[in-house]
Tab-separated table of C-alpha atoms in Angstrom:
chain	number	residue	atom	x	y	z
A	1	MET	CA	5.802	-27.081	-74.153
A	2	ALA	CA	4.059	-27.069	-70.821
A	3	ASP	CA	0.528	-25.348	-70.607
A	4	THR	CA	1.030	-22.983	-67.578
A	5	THR	CA	-2.335	-20.894	-68.421
A	6	PHE	CA	-4.065	-22.032	-65.428
A	7	LEU	CA	-1.108	-20.700	-63.363
A	8	ASP	CA	-2.672	-17.200	-64.459
A	9	ARG	CA	-6.115	-18.026	-63.398
A	10	LYS	CA	-7.336	-16.577	-60.070
A	11	ASP	CA	-10.173	-19.339	-60.028
A	12	ILE	CA	-7.613	-22.202	-58.970
A	13	THR	CA	-9.019	-22.488	-55.198
A	14	HIS	CA	-8.403	-26.242	-54.050
A	15	ILE	CA	-5.237	-28.371	-54.448
A	16	VAL	CA	-5.619	-32.195	-54.223
A	17	TRP	CA	-2.225	-33.410	-53.091
A	18	ASP	CA	-0.576	-36.632	-53.675
A	19	TRP	CA	1.256	-38.572	-51.049
A	20	ASN	CA	4.330	-40.786	-51.894
A	21	GLY	CA	6.719	-38.840	-53.428
A	22	THR	CA	5.040	-35.585	-52.807
A	23	LEU	CA	4.434	-34.824	-49.613
A	24	LEU	CA	6.314	-37.884	-48.136
A	25	ASP	CA	9.902	-38.343	-48.919
A	26	ASP	CA	9.714	-42.084	-49.342
A	27	ASN	CA	11.943	-42.702	-52.627
A	28	HIS	CA	14.686	-44.691	-50.803
A	29	ALA	CA	11.657	-47.131	-48.985
A	30	ASN	CA	10.387	-47.402	-52.710
A	31	LEU	CA	13.589	-48.413	-54.144
A	32	ALA	CA	14.306	-50.817	-51.279
A	33	ALA	CA	11.046	-52.406	-51.778
A	34	VAL	CA	11.455	-52.885	-55.555
A	35	ASN	CA	14.999	-54.532	-55.006
A	36	ALA	CA	13.401	-56.740	-52.494
A	37	VAL	CA	11.244	-58.013	-55.182
A	38	CYS	CA	13.863	-58.160	-57.488
A	39	ALA	CA	15.924	-60.586	-55.175
A	40	GLY	CA	12.654	-62.712	-54.792
A	41	PHE	CA	12.550	-63.171	-58.567
A	42	GLY	CA	16.201	-63.650	-59.120
A	43	ARG	CA	16.971	-60.189	-60.807
A	44	ALA	CA	20.039	-58.340	-60.072
A	45	PRO	CA	18.912	-54.820	-58.243
A	46	VAL	CA	18.417	-51.667	-59.541
A	47	GLU	CA	19.553	-48.122	-59.104
A	48	MET	CA	17.216	-45.060	-58.490
A	49	GLU	CA	17.946	-43.261	-61.614
A	50	TYR	CA	16.866	-46.846	-63.890
A	51	TRP	CA	13.657	-46.926	-61.753
A	52	ARG	CA	12.760	-43.441	-62.152
A	53	SER	CA	13.147	-44.209	-66.363
A	54	VAL	CA	10.830	-47.001	-66.414
A	55	PHE	CA	8.187	-46.596	-63.242
A	56	ARG	CA	4.884	-46.208	-64.428
A	57	ARG	CA	0.971	-47.196	-64.327
A	58	PRO	CA	-0.215	-49.695	-64.595
A	59	LEU	CA	2.145	-51.805	-62.274
A	60	VAL	CA	1.896	-55.279	-63.844
A	61	PRO	CA	3.423	-54.646	-67.166
A	62	CYS	CA	5.823	-52.151	-65.306
A	63	TYR	CA	7.135	-54.753	-63.099
A	64	GLU	CA	6.742	-57.439	-66.232
A	65	GLU	CA	9.162	-55.450	-67.893
A	66	LEU	CA	11.402	-54.925	-64.724
A	67	LEU	CA	11.449	-58.607	-64.109
A	68	GLY	CA	11.926	-60.028	-67.580
A	69	ARG	CA	8.696	-62.042	-67.556
A	70	SER	CA	4.686	-62.673	-67.370
A	71	LEU	CA	3.238	-62.207	-64.317
A	72	GLU	CA	0.200	-64.454	-63.330
A	73	ALA	CA	-2.046	-63.948	-60.681
A	74	ASP	CA	-0.067	-65.855	-57.993
A	75	ASP	CA	3.171	-64.272	-58.832
A	76	TRP	CA	1.576	-60.788	-58.737
A	77	GLU	CA	0.606	-61.587	-55.271
A	78	GLY	CA	4.150	-62.416	-54.291
A	79	VAL	CA	4.890	-59.407	-55.661
A	80	GLU	CA	2.834	-56.899	-53.669
A	81	ARG	CA	3.902	-59.220	-50.566
A	82	LEU	CA	7.584	-58.667	-50.849
A	83	TYR	CA	7.061	-54.910	-51.747
A	84	ASP	CA	4.747	-54.337	-48.988
A	85	SER	CA	6.754	-56.264	-46.232
A	86	SER	CA	9.852	-54.109	-47.455
A	87	TYR	CA	8.380	-50.845	-47.549
A	88	LEU	CA	7.151	-51.150	-44.000
A	89	GLU	CA	10.298	-52.148	-42.562
A	90	HIS	CA	11.596	-48.802	-44.078
A	91	LEU	CA	8.694	-46.392	-43.891
A	92	HIS	CA	9.812	-45.395	-40.059
A	93	SER	CA	12.814	-43.616	-41.725
A	94	CYS	CA	10.790	-41.578	-44.006
A	95	THR	CA	10.048	-38.047	-43.656
A	96	LEU	CA	8.080	-35.257	-44.858
A	97	THR	CA	9.236	-33.750	-47.902
A	98	ASP	CA	11.052	-30.362	-47.284
A	99	GLY	CA	8.669	-27.611	-46.838
A	100	VAL	CA	5.916	-29.721	-45.486
A	101	PRO	CA	3.823	-29.107	-43.357
A	102	ASP	CA	4.700	-25.353	-43.985
A	103	VAL	CA	3.600	-25.096	-47.419
A	104	LEU	CA	0.131	-26.558	-46.546
A	105	TYR	CA	-0.390	-23.483	-43.970
A	106	ASP	CA	0.595	-21.087	-46.903
A	107	TRP	CA	-1.920	-22.444	-48.990
A	108	SER	CA	-4.929	-22.363	-46.712
A	109	GLY	CA	-3.579	-19.432	-45.145
A	110	HIS	CA	-4.423	-17.589	-47.996
A	111	GLY	CA	-7.807	-19.029	-48.271
A	112	GLY	CA	-7.357	-21.907	-50.276
A	113	THR	CA	-8.553	-25.554	-49.540
A	114	GLN	CA	-6.858	-28.693	-50.152
A	115	SER	CA	-7.276	-32.413	-49.728
A	116	LEU	CA	-5.286	-35.807	-50.047
A	117	LEU	CA	-5.553	-38.279	-52.792
A	118	SER	CA	-3.034	-41.430	-52.865
A	119	MET	CA	-3.081	-44.660	-54.767
A	120	ALA	CA	-1.809	-46.342	-51.704
A	121	GLY	CA	-4.217	-48.460	-49.649
A	122	HIS	CA	-6.473	-46.302	-47.914
A	123	ASP	CA	-6.268	-48.202	-44.211
A	124	HIS	CA	-2.374	-47.736	-44.859
A	125	LEU	CA	-2.578	-44.021	-45.651
A	126	VAL	CA	-5.082	-42.913	-42.925
A	127	PRO	CA	-2.770	-43.704	-39.847
A	128	LEU	CA	0.440	-42.480	-41.470
A	129	VAL	CA	-1.155	-38.828	-42.119
A	130	THR	CA	-2.783	-38.949	-38.681
A	131	GLU	CA	0.709	-39.703	-36.910
A	132	ARG	CA	2.300	-37.036	-38.991
A	133	GLY	CA	-0.118	-34.507	-37.618
A	134	LEU	CA	-1.664	-33.694	-41.211
A	135	THR	CA	-5.413	-34.416	-41.054
A	136	GLU	CA	-6.300	-30.973	-39.866
A	137	HIS	CA	-4.856	-29.538	-43.253
A	138	PHE	CA	-7.370	-31.671	-45.402
A	139	THR	CA	-10.989	-31.504	-46.491
A	140	ARG	CA	-10.850	-35.168	-47.267
A	141	ILE	CA	-8.591	-37.796	-47.261
A	142	ASP	CA	-8.569	-40.888	-49.618
A	143	GLY	CA	-6.562	-43.426	-50.448
A	144	ARG	CA	-7.170	-46.436	-53.018
A	145	ARG	CA	-10.679	-47.833	-51.878
A	146	PHE	CA	-11.371	-49.700	-55.241
A	147	ALA	CA	-9.992	-51.558	-57.761
A	148	THR	CA	-9.944	-50.210	-61.416
A	149	GLU	CA	-9.288	-51.992	-64.801
A	150	ARG	CA	-6.507	-49.369	-65.724
A	151	ASP	CA	-4.858	-48.973	-62.457
A	152	SER	CA	-5.274	-45.153	-62.721
A	153	LYS	CA	-5.832	-42.264	-60.317
A	154	ALA	CA	-8.467	-40.912	-62.680
A	155	GLU	CA	-11.582	-42.465	-61.555
A	156	HIS	CA	-10.384	-42.033	-57.910
A	157	LEU	CA	-10.042	-38.468	-58.578
A	158	VAL	CA	-13.623	-38.069	-60.026
A	159	ARG	CA	-14.901	-39.903	-57.083
A	160	HIS	CA	-12.683	-37.941	-54.361
A	161	LEU	CA	-14.127	-34.579	-55.961
A	162	ASP	CA	-17.694	-35.612	-56.600
A	163	GLN	CA	-17.818	-36.635	-52.588
A	164	GLN	CA	-16.665	-32.773	-51.660
A	165	GLY	CA	-19.082	-31.163	-54.436
A	166	ILE	CA	-15.617	-29.581	-55.997
A	167	ASP	CA	-15.887	-28.553	-59.395
A	168	PRO	CA	-12.513	-29.758	-61.044
A	169	ALA	CA	-12.014	-26.668	-62.997
A	170	GLY	CA	-10.873	-24.964	-59.828
A	171	VAL	CA	-8.657	-27.906	-58.630
A	172	VAL	CA	-5.115	-28.459	-59.514
A	173	LEU	CA	-3.592	-31.889	-58.622
A	174	ILE	CA	0.055	-31.656	-57.390
A	175	GLY	CA	1.880	-35.277	-57.974
A	176	ASP	CA	5.063	-36.677	-59.021
A	177	ILE	CA	4.235	-39.198	-61.725
A	178	ASP	CA	2.622	-38.879	-65.052
A	179	ASP	CA	-0.394	-40.559	-64.195
A	180	ASP	CA	-1.246	-37.435	-61.747
A	181	ALA	CA	-1.205	-35.328	-64.963
A	182	ARG	CA	-3.347	-38.044	-67.177
A	183	ALA	CA	-5.895	-38.256	-63.935
A	184	ALA	CA	-6.224	-34.374	-63.716
A	185	HIS	CA	-6.904	-34.257	-67.357
A	186	GLU	CA	-9.644	-37.031	-67.241
A	187	ALA	CA	-11.138	-35.367	-64.582
A	188	GLY	CA	-11.305	-32.041	-65.930
A	189	ALA	CA	-8.857	-30.591	-63.490
A	190	ASN	CA	-5.452	-29.215	-63.562
A	191	ALA	CA	-2.083	-30.679	-62.948
A	192	LEU	CA	1.151	-29.446	-61.610
A	193	LEU	CA	3.942	-32.084	-60.933
A	194	VAL	CA	6.992	-32.391	-59.058
A	195	ALA	CA	10.257	-33.696	-59.680
A	196	THR	CA	10.468	-35.214	-56.198
A	197	GLY	CA	9.534	-38.604	-56.477
A	198	LEU	CA	9.750	-41.871	-58.881
A	199	MET	CA	9.550	-40.277	-62.144
A	200	ALA	CA	12.443	-38.760	-64.124
A	201	ARG	CA	11.758	-35.041	-64.975
A	202	ASP	CA	12.051	-35.391	-68.547
A	203	ARG	CA	9.431	-37.917	-68.466
A	204	LEU	CA	7.142	-35.478	-66.342
A	205	GLU	CA	7.589	-32.673	-68.826
A	206	ALA	CA	6.496	-34.889	-71.711
A	207	THR	CA	3.070	-34.657	-70.318
A	208	GLY	CA	2.877	-31.063	-71.244
A	209	ALA	CA	2.040	-30.249	-67.390
A	210	PRO	CA	4.376	-27.582	-65.671
A	211	VAL	CA	6.841	-29.240	-63.553
A	212	VAL	CA	8.849	-27.714	-60.734
A	213	ASP	CA	11.101	-28.753	-57.895
A	214	SER	CA	9.255	-29.185	-55.114
A	215	PRO	CA	5.935	-28.805	-53.050
A	216	VAL	CA	7.240	-25.250	-51.961
A	217	ALA	CA	7.791	-24.226	-55.584
A	218	ALA	CA	4.446	-25.630	-56.547
A	219	VAL	CA	2.509	-23.453	-54.460
A	220	ASP	CA	4.422	-20.560	-55.190
A	221	ALA	CA	3.887	-21.162	-58.908
A	222	LEU	CA	0.171	-21.168	-58.079
A	223	ARG	CA	0.454	-17.924	-55.733
A	224	GLY	CA	2.262	-16.194	-58.757
A	225	ARG	CA	5.567	-15.815	-56.835
């Protein structure tokens, strides 16, 4: 059963938004990039339903399962090269998720603050947010700035909040995969998941975090609407 107790609290004042699959509707670009990797390694292409059933972090074992083989360092560099090249080819066709940026105005208009934390590379992320005119909404924007052994957002979230001097107890992380829920739990924050990204809804629900249909629904839940 989902833990929704934090939704009734009045001390949740800060949202940490995820980017890919949450504020940015880029599922099709991600799938095209995954299938570019499949083609490069001699694997048949996959459908979105399948990818949403297996995608997870850490990424290396996820792709080892996808490709049916172990991946050494050189192999993983090849995966990243194929993925990044294809993703960038499709990035121009990615739009903001329905309700964005209005939902960002909604949250800040009622006195809340918000920031952005993504596992996309920092130098890749910042121009995308700037180009879409969203920078002003966030107190801080962080992409992946350092490597971690577990390939999880948890350590990044701790740093992200520390840099802003924000008490994690008053924070909700809104993201689209189970690692977002895990990161929030480990950082002492709260998690609210949206079923708009690369992970099937039943897998999100298995985390015990509440799951909603969209960023708009997430803020509505936080507002008690």
